[in-house]
Amino acid sequence: MAFLRAFGAYLPSRVVTNEMLAARLGVEPDWIVSVSGIRERRYAGEQETVADMAVKAARDCLTRAGTDQSRIGLLIVASGSAERRFPGPAVTVAAGLGLAGVPALDLPMASAGSLFGMALADRLAGQYRDVLVVASEKMSTIVDQGSADRNVLILFGDGAGACLISEREGAASIVASSLHSDGAFANDLHLPFQGPLEMNGRSVIMQASRKIPRSIQETLAAAGRSVEDVEVFLMHQANQNLMDRVAQTLEAPAERFFSNISRYGNTSSASMLIAAAEWSQQAGFRPGMPVVFAAFGAGFSWGALLAAG
Amino acid sequence: MNRKAQILEIIREVAHKDVNPGADESLFESGILDSFALPDMVSAIEREFKIEVPDADLNPRKFDSVARIEAYLDNRA
């Protein structure tokens, strides 16, 4: 069993509002809100890389943990929007944090990457002591800014999140997790080597609507807990309508689902950790408090993780 | 009520509209259903026809029109 010690986040300063996109796409700003819950998102600077944002989120996380990088034995970096095929951003992030010699692992999974990273860190912390999980995405460079598919462009934003997982101490312990992948629908959400991100939104919604609640139920059952016990759900911020649907399926109050998608859009793998960082600043774990993390994304890959204060 | 009428009733229920789509009319391209109504429709089909639609069959094309839904139910029979 490992502990969640702290979260961190970094959001670029450039705000792109619905009004700015709507004019270009020939839609009403309120239409974007109605189909996604998103009002604005952040775009990174032209020269700002996935690794740059990841380092900033990681530093924020370490500051909030009141520690430095000296105890980090493993770095896991999730990103589906890295600038080069190899090496992935993990080694660059490690260099930026002064982690020479520390193993740095990439998870090029997109949206579910941070959840998978947290679950792996839970299992590996016994060997590596503190494991730093970072997720960073520059989605603005991989969506078609020519707006060939307005349903894709409106969703995504840039940002990074981080989580420090420790073998010995933290605000909450990781109680259980479940991870799943099914490649049968891999082409329904993918980024080809040439060209922008391609998404079959209906397929994603259809699969996610079923798989996310099921994985949450599975994780809770493994820990002998129920939905009613969970005080906060920290989900991948994919779409507000999807989060509402998951709440409805689970018969859980929608207000227990922390949401910041209106301000940042869908930042893929980074979104769940950015949400966790904001939630932990506003509220955070209390002793015994059960919190569920959940994500779904390209692959498809999905899962859930239960932590308790 | 025959099967087609049952399907149309389900579509009206999840669309919250008194619609009458043609057999081959796309329920999505026509705007009758949005993406988030699709899981509701599949759940309603499961309840109405007492079947379980496995995740592997959750392909939007299989449920894109009344005719395709009928074809899917035929294959499941």
mmCIF file of C-alpha atoms in Angstrom, chain A residues 35 182 185 188 200-203 205-207 209-211 214 239-243 245 248 302, chain B residues 26 28-29 35-40 42-43 46 52-60 63-64:
data_model
loop_
_atom_site.group_PDB
_atom_site.id
_atom_site.type_symbol
_atom_site.label_atom_id
_atom_site.label_comp_id
_atom_site.label_asym_id
_atom_site.label_seq_id
_atom_site.Cartn_x
_atom_site.Cartn_y
_atom_site.Cartn_z
ATOM 1 C CA VAL A 35 -22.378 19.928 -25.563
ATOM 2 C CA ASP A 182 -9.591 -3.122 -25.039
ATOM 3 C CA PHE A 185 -11.917 0.327 -30.657
ATOM 4 C CA ASP A 188 -12.123 5.420 -32.563
ATOM 5 C CA ASN A 200 -15.474 8.994 -33.065
ATOM 6 C CA GLY A 201 -17.241 10.893 -30.305
ATOM 7 C CA ARG A 202 -20.305 8.663 -30.290
ATOM 8 C CA SER A 203 -18.241 5.553 -29.794
ATOM 9 C CA ILE A 205 -19.325 8.356 -25.196
ATOM 10 C CA MET A 206 -21.066 5.017 -25.634
ATOM 11 C CA GLN A 207 -18.144 3.020 -24.268
ATOM 12 C CA SER A 209 -20.735 5.752 -20.279
ATOM 13 C CA ARG A 210 -20.696 2.066 -19.457
ATOM 14 C CA LYS A 211 -17.092 1.330 -18.637
ATOM 15 C CA ARG A 214 -18.494 -0.356 -14.046
ATOM 16 C CA ASN A 239 -16.903 16.334 -20.904
ATOM 17 C CA GLN A 240 -19.289 17.669 -18.256
ATOM 18 C CA ASN A 241 -22.169 15.748 -19.816
ATOM 19 C CA LEU A 242 -20.205 12.507 -19.473
ATOM 20 C CA MET A 243 -19.415 13.207 -15.809
ATOM 21 C CA ARG A 245 -24.033 10.682 -16.890
ATOM 22 C CA GLN A 248 -26.548 9.423 -12.828
ATOM 23 C CA TRP A 302 -9.969 2.907 -18.478
ATOM 24 C CA SER B 26 -29.785 8.346 -39.527
ATOM 25 C CA PHE B 28 -27.805 11.125 -35.381
ATOM 26 C CA GLU B 29 -27.182 12.967 -38.628
ATOM 27 C CA SER B 35 -24.368 11.428 -28.717
ATOM 28 C CA PHE B 36 -25.446 11.272 -25.092
ATOM 29 C CA ALA B 37 -28.864 9.870 -25.987
ATOM 30 C CA LEU B 38 -27.202 6.854 -27.602
ATOM 31 C CA PRO B 39 -26.306 5.033 -24.343
ATOM 32 C CA ASP B 40 -29.826 5.750 -23.087
ATOM 33 C CA VAL B 42 -29.177 1.103 -25.972
ATOM 34 C CA SER B 43 -30.141 0.684 -22.314
ATOM 35 C CA GLU B 46 -31.872 -3.918 -23.520
ATOM 36 C CA GLU B 52 -27.771 -7.605 -22.957
ATOM 37 C CA VAL B 53 -25.775 -5.639 -25.508
ATOM 38 C CA PRO B 54 -22.127 -6.566 -24.915
ATOM 39 C CA ASP B 55 -19.489 -3.838 -25.029
ATOM 40 C CA ALA B 56 -18.115 -5.335 -28.250
ATOM 41 C CA ASP B 57 -21.440 -4.485 -29.928
ATOM 42 C CA LEU B 58 -21.441 -0.885 -28.737
ATOM 43 C CA ASN B 59 -20.779 0.431 -32.208
ATOM 44 C CA PRO B 60 -22.865 3.514 -32.975
ATOM 45 C CA PHE B 63 -27.916 1.680 -33.739
ATOM 46 C CA ASP B 64 -27.929 4.524 -36.245
#
